[in-house]
XYZ file of C-alpha atoms in Angstrom:
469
model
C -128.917 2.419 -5.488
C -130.359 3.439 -8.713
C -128.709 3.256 -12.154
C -129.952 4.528 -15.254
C -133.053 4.589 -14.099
C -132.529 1.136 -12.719
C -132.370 -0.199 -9.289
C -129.785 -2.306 -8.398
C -130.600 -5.263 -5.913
C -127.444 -7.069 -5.760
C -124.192 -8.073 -8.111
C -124.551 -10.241 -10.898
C -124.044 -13.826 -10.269
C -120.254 -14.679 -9.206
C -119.522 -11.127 -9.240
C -117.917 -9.335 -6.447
C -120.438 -7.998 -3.816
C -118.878 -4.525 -3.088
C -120.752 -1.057 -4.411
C -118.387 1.135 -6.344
C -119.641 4.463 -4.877
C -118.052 6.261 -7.579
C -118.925 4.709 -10.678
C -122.784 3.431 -8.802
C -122.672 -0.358 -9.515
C -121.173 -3.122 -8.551
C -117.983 -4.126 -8.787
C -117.549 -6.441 -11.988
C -115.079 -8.429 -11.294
C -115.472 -12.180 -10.536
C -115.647 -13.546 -6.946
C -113.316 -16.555 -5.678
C -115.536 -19.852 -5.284
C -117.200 -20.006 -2.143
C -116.208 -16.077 -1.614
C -118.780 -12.590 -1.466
C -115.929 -10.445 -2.770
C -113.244 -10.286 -5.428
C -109.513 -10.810 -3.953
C -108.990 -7.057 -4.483
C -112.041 -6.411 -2.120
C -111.442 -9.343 0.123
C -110.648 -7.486 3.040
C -114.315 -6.525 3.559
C -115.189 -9.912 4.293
C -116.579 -10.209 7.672
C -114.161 -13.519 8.524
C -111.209 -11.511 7.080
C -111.107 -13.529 3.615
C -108.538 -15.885 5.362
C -105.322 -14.869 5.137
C -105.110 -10.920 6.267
C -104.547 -8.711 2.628
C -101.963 -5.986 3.220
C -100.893 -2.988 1.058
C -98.364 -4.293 -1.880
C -95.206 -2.587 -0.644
C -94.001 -1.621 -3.988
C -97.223 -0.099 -5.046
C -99.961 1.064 -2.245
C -102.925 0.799 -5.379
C -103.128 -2.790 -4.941
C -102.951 -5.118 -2.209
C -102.214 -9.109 -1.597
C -102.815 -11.431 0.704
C -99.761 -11.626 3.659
C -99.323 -15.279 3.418
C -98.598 -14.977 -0.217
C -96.477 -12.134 -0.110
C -93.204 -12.770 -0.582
C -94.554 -14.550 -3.972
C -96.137 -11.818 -5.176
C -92.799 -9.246 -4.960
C -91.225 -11.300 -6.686
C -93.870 -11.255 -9.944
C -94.941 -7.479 -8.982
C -95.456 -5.094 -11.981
C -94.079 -2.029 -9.678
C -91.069 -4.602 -8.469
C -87.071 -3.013 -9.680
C -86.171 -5.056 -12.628
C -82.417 -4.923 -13.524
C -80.945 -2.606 -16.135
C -79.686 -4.276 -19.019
C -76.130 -3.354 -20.073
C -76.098 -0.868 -22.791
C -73.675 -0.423 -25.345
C -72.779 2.626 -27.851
C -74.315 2.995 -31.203
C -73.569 5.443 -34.200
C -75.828 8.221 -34.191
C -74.410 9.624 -37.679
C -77.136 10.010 -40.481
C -77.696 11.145 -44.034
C -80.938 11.981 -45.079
C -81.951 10.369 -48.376
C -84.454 11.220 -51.060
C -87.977 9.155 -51.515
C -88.379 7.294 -54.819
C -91.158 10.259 -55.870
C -88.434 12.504 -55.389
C -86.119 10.855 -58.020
C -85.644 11.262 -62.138
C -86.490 8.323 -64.724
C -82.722 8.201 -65.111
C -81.806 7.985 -61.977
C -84.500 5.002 -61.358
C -83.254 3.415 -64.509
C -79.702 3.478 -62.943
C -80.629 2.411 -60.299
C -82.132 -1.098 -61.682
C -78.782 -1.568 -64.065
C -76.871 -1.845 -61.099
C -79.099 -3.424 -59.292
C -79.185 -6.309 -61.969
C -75.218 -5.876 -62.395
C -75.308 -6.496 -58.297
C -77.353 -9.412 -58.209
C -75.428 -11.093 -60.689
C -73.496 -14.675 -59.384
C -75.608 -14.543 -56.316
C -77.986 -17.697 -56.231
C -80.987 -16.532 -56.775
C -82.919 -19.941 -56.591
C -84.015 -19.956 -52.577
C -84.767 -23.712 -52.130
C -88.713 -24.554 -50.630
C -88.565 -26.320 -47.374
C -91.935 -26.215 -45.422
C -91.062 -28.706 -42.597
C -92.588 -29.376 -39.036
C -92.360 -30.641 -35.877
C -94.312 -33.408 -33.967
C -94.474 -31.089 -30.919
C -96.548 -28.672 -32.470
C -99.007 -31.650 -34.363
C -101.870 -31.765 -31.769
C -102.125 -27.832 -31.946
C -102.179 -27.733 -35.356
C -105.323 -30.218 -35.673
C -107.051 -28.400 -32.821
C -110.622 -27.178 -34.622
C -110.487 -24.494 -31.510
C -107.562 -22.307 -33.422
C -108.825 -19.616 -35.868
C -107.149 -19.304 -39.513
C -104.988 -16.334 -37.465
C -103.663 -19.199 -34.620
C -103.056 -21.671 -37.422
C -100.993 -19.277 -39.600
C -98.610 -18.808 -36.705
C -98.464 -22.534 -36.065
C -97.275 -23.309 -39.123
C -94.133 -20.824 -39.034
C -93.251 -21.820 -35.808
C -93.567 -25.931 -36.743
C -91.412 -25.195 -39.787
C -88.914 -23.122 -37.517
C -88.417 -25.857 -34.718
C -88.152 -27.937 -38.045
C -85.410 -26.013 -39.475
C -83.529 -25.825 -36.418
C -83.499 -29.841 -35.871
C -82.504 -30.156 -39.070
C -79.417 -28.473 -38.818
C -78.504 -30.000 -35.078
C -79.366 -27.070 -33.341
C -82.393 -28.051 -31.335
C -81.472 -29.941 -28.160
C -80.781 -29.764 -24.559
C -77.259 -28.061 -23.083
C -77.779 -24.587 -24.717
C -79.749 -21.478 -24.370
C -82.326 -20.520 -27.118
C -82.234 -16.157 -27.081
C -85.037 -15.262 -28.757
C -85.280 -11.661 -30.404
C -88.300 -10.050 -30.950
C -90.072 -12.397 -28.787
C -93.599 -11.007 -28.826
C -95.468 -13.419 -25.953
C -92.562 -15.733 -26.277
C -94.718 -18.200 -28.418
C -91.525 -19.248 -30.287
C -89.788 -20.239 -26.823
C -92.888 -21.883 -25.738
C -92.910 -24.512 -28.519
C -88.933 -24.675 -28.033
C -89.497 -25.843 -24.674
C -92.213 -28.350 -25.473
C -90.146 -29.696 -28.403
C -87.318 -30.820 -25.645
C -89.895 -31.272 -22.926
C -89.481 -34.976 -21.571
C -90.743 -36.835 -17.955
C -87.262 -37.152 -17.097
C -86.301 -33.861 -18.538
C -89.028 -32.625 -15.774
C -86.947 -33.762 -12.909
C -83.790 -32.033 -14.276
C -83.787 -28.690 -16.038
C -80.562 -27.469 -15.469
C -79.092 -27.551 -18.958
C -81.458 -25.684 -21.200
C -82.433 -22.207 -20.505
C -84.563 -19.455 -22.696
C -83.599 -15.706 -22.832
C -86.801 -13.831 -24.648
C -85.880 -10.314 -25.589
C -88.393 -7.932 -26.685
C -88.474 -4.175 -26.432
C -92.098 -3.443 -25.510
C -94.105 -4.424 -22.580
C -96.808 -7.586 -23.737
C -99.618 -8.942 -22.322
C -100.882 -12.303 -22.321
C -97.191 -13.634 -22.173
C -96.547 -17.356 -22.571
C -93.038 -17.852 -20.791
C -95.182 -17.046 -17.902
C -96.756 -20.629 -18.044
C -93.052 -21.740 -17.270
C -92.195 -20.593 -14.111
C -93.199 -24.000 -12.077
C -91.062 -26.301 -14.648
C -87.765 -26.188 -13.501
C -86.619 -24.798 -16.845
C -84.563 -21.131 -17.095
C -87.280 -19.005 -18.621
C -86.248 -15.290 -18.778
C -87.297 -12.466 -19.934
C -85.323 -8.966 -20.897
C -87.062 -5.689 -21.741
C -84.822 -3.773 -24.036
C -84.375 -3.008 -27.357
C -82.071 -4.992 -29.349
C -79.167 -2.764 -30.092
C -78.599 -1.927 -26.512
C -77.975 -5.500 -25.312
C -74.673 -6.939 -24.377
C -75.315 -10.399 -24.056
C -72.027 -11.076 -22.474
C -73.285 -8.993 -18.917
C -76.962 -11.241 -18.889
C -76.556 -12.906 -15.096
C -78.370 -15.550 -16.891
C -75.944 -16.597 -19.818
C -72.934 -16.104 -17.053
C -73.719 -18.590 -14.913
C -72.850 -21.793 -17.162
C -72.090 -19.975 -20.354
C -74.111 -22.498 -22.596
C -73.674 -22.335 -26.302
C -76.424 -19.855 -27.749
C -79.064 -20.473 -30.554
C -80.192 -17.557 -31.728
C -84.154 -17.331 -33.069
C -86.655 -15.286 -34.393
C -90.145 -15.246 -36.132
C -90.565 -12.065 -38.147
C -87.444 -9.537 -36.695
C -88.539 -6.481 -38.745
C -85.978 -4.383 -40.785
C -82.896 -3.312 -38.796
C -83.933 -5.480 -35.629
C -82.602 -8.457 -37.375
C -78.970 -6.583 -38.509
C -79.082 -5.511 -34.551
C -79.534 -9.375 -33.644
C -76.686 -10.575 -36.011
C -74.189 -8.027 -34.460
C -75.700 -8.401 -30.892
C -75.219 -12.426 -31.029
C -71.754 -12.480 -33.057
C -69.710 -9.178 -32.392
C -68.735 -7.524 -28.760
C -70.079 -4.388 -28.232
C -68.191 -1.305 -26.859
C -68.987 0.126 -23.725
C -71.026 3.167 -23.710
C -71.304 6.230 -22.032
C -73.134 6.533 -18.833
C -74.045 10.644 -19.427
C -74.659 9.722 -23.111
C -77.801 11.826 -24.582
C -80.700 9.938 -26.307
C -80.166 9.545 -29.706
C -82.706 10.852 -32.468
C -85.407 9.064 -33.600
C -85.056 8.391 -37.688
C -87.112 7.417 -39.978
C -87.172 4.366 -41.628
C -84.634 3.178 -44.505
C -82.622 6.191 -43.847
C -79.154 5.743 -44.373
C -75.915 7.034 -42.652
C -72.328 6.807 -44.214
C -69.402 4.942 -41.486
C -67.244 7.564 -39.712
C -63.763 8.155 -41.391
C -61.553 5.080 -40.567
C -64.798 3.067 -39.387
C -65.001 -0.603 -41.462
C -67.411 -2.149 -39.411
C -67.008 -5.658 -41.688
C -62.525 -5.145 -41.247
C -62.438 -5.737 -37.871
C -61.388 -9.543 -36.795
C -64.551 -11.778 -35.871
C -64.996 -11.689 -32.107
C -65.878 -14.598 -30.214
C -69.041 -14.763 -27.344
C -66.825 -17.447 -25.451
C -64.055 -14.686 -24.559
C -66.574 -12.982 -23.236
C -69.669 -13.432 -20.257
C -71.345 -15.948 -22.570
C -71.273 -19.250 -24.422
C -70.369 -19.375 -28.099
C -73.257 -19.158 -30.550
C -73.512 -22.855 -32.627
C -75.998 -21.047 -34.684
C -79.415 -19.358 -35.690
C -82.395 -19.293 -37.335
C -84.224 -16.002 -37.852
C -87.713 -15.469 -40.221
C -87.089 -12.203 -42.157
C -89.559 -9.312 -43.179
C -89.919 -5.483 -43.708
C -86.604 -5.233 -45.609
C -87.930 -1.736 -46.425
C -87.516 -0.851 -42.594
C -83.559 -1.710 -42.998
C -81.077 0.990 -42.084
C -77.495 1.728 -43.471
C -76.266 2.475 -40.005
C -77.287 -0.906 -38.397
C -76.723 -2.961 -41.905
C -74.090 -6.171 -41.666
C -73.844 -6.258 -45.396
C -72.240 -2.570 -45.700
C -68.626 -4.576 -47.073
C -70.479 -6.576 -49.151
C -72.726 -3.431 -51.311
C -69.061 -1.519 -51.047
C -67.252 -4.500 -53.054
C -70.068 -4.189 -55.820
C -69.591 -0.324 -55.995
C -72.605 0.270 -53.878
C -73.472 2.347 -50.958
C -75.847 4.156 -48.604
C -77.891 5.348 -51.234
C -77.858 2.552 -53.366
C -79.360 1.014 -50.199
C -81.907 3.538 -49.152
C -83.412 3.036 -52.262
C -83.256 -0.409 -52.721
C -84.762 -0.851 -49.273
C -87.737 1.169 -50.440
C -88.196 -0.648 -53.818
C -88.243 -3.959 -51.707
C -91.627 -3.764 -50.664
C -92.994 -4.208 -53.913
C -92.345 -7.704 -53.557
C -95.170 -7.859 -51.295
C -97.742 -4.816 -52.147
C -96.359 -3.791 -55.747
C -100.077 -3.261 -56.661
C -101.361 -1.927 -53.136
C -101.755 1.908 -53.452
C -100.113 4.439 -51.465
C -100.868 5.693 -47.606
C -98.445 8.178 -47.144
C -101.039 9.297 -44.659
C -100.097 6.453 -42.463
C -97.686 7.524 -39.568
C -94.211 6.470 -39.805
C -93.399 3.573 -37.660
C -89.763 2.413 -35.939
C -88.092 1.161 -38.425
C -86.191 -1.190 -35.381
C -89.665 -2.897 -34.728
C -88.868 -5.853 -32.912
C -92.362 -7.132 -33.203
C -93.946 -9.666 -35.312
C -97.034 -11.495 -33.056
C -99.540 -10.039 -35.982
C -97.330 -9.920 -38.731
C -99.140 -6.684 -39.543
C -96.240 -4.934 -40.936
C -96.637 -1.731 -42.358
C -95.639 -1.224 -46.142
C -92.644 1.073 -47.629
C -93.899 4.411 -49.357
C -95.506 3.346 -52.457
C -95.482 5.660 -55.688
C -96.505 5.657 -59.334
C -92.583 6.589 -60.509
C -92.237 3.059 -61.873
C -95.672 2.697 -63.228
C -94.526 4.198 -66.815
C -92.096 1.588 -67.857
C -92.706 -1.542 -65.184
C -95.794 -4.047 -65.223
C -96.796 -4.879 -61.587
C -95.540 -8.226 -62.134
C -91.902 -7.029 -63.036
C -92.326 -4.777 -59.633
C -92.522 -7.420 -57.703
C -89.498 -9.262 -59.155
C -87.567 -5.834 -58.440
C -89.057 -6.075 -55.083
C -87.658 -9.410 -54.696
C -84.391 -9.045 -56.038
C -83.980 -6.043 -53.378
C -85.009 -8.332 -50.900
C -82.429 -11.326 -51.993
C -79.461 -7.996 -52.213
C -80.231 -7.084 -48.635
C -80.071 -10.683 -47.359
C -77.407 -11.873 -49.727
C -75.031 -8.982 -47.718
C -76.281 -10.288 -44.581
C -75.227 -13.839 -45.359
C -71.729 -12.443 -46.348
C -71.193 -10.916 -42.695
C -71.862 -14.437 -41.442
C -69.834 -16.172 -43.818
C -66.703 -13.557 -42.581
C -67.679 -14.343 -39.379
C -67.157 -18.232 -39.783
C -70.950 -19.832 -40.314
C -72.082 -21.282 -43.025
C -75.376 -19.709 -43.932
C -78.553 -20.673 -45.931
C -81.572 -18.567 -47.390
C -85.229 -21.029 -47.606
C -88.422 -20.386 -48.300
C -89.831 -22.362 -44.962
C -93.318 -21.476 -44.850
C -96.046 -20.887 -48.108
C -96.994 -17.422 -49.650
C -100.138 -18.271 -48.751
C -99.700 -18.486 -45.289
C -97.509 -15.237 -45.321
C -95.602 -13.448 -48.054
C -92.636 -12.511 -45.636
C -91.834 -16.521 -45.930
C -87.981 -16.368 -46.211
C -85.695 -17.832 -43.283
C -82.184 -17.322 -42.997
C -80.203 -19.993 -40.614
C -76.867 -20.477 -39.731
C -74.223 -22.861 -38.321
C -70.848 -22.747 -37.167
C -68.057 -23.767 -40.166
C -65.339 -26.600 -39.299
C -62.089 -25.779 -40.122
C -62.407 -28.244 -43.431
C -65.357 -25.966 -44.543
C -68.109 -27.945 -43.532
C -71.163 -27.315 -41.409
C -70.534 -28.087 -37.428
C -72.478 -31.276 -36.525
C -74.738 -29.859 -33.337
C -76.292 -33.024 -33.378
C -75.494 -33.723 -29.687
C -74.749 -31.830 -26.548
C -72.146 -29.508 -26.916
């Protein structure tokens, strides 16, 4: 067969033996040890390959051996995978203007409340980079790039954070949101991985939600252990954790995690761990798609924050002793999904107050970068935060007349420390004690803020997790 001019003899070494008429080469893919073809051409060996390949019943494009079949359905990419349980959400909206679009004045007024907001709030965040021994060898592997190390230092201070506060052990389930490849989970696993624990995995079990469909997954690794490793493809605000088979069967407590739950996703993981959703309509339409920061004012009689905090062990699950979630892209926030919406609404401040404070956040972490309002808009529910490539608020030169970059980035900050603040006050009415730290360097990211949480005792003290529950 010829080839550019070239004939072609034979397959390169290890390579799978059979001729792609089509595309006139060989096939490229790598051939078992000991084997002429690939295991997707193995049925044109003359012995038969060994065990007889048959047509995957759940998708005729690929086939699998017969003696491993019943294996393989169960792992298929074409295989039924259950529907989560979705609930309702608000599909209200107001539109709200762009910081270009506004007056001096109105940018000036905005900052005097902004300052008049922020005041009695504690705006020292304590530094506390910690770490975990599980994660030590990887971290002094010369094989990991800068990237790989970055990320292993967030997730060693996170596993750090949550001993410190009791909540990593055995005899709960760790749901994390935003899981990505389920890194987070991984090192969760490790960190309570023991011989004995080996032999008996019944009490810990690991929910990963995540909206979008990854590769190179790491719960995968799992299956063989013993441990409850599961995975759930849906977005965030359509979960019901107290329908997940999983978290029915023996209704552990739940520790809720995350490393980097962009803008609204982590509002959508605060409500989906601590409030009980309503059921939703099975002929509901699709709601619109909006873009990000945009804010929507609560139906008339809605008080999202009034309502009486509702408890996960009334319903399918366990109750939650606590979380610890990494924050970033405030400036992909939403009004509609917000937990804070009592809190701006005591200090005289509402959904536009919000959209734009949302938008000034990001000068906190590219006051000085210039604008790319070229760039197309992005979910602003991204669940996602593997490459912390997070995609910065509109940017505009409306502040450049009477505020230094440096005093932009306070702004930014103080924005950032509103937004969160509120978010702490929706735990605080929902009875955990909650705690804003700076758990990682700037250097290592600028999105270094980590909020945590733990159940209150009646006496107003933080619930001791320290042992099983």
């Amino acid at each position: 067969h010829w080839q550019s001019g070239t004939f072609l003899h034979s397959p390169g070494r290890g390579r799978c033996a059979f001729f792609v008429q089509k595309k006139k080469r060989f096939c490229k893919m790598v051939a078992g040890k000991g084997k002429k073809y690939c295991g997707e051409h193995a049925t044109m060996e003359e012995d038969g390959g060994g065990s007889r390949r048959i047509i995957c019943p759940l998708d005729p494009k690929h086939t699998v051996t017969e003696d491993r079949l019943q294996k393989h359905l169960k792992k298929c990419n074409s295989r039924e995978k259950p529907k989560p349980v979705r609930c309702s959400i608000d599909p209200s909206i107001d539109r709200s203007r762009s910081l270009s679009e506004r007056s001096r004045t109105e940018l000036e007024s905005l900052l005097d409340k902004l300052k008049t907001a922020i005041k009695g709030l504690q705006c020292d965040i304590e530094d506390s980079v910690l770490s975990h021994p599980a994660l030590h060898d990887e971290l002094n592997n010369p094989k990991n790039g800068d990237s790989a190390h970055k990320h292993l230092k967030q997730q060693s201070s996170i596993l750090g954070h949550l001993e410190e506060l009791g909540l990593l052990g055995r005899g709960r389930c760790f749901v994390e949101f935003g899981a990505g490849r389920g890194k987070l989970s991984h090192w969760i696993h490790e960190a309570l991985k023991t011989c004995e624990d080996l032999k008996r995995n019944d009490d810990l079990q690991l929910l990963l939600v995540e909206r979008c469909s990854t590769r190179f997954k790491v719960d995968g690794k799992h299956q063989d252990v013993g441990v409850q490793f599961e995975r759930l493809q849906v977005d965030i605000q359509h979960l019901d954790l107290s329908k997940v088979p999983l978290l029915q069967e023996k209704k552990l407590p739940l520790v809720g995690v995350g490393k980097h739950l962009c803008g609204a996703a982590t509002d959508l993981a605060l409500r989906c761990l601590l409030e009980t959703p309503g059921l939703t309509e099975e002929d509901e339409p699709p709601h619109k798609c909006f873009r990000p920061s945009e804010p929507s004012e609560p139906r008339p009689g809605d008080d999202p924050e009034s309502a009486p905090a509702s408890s996960r062990s009334d319903a399918g699950s366990g109750p939650v002793l606590g979380l610890a979630v990494a924050l970033c892209c405030h400036h992909r926030c939403e009004w509609r999904h917000y937990t804070g919406k009592q809190f701006f609404l005591q200090r005289g401040l509402g959904a536009p107050e919000f959209s734009a404070f949302c938008r000034m956040s990001s000068w906190a972490t590219c006051g000085l970068r210039p604008t790319n309002q070229d760039c197309p808009q992005q979910d602003s529910t991204n669940q996602r935060g593997d490459g912390e490539e997070h995609e910065p608020a509109e940017e505009d030169d409306a502040m450049n007349g009477f505020l230094s970059a440096a005093e932009r980035e306070q702004v930014g900050h103080l924005c950032k420390q509103l937004i969160d603040s509120g978010r702490c006050h929706f735990l605080k009415m929902k009875g955990y004690s909650s705690k804003l730290t700076r758990y990682i360097g700037s250097d290592v990211t600028l999105e270094n803020i980590l909020l945590t949480a733990v159940r209150t005792l009646p006496n107003g003290t933080s619930a001791p997790w320290n042992s099983n529950y």
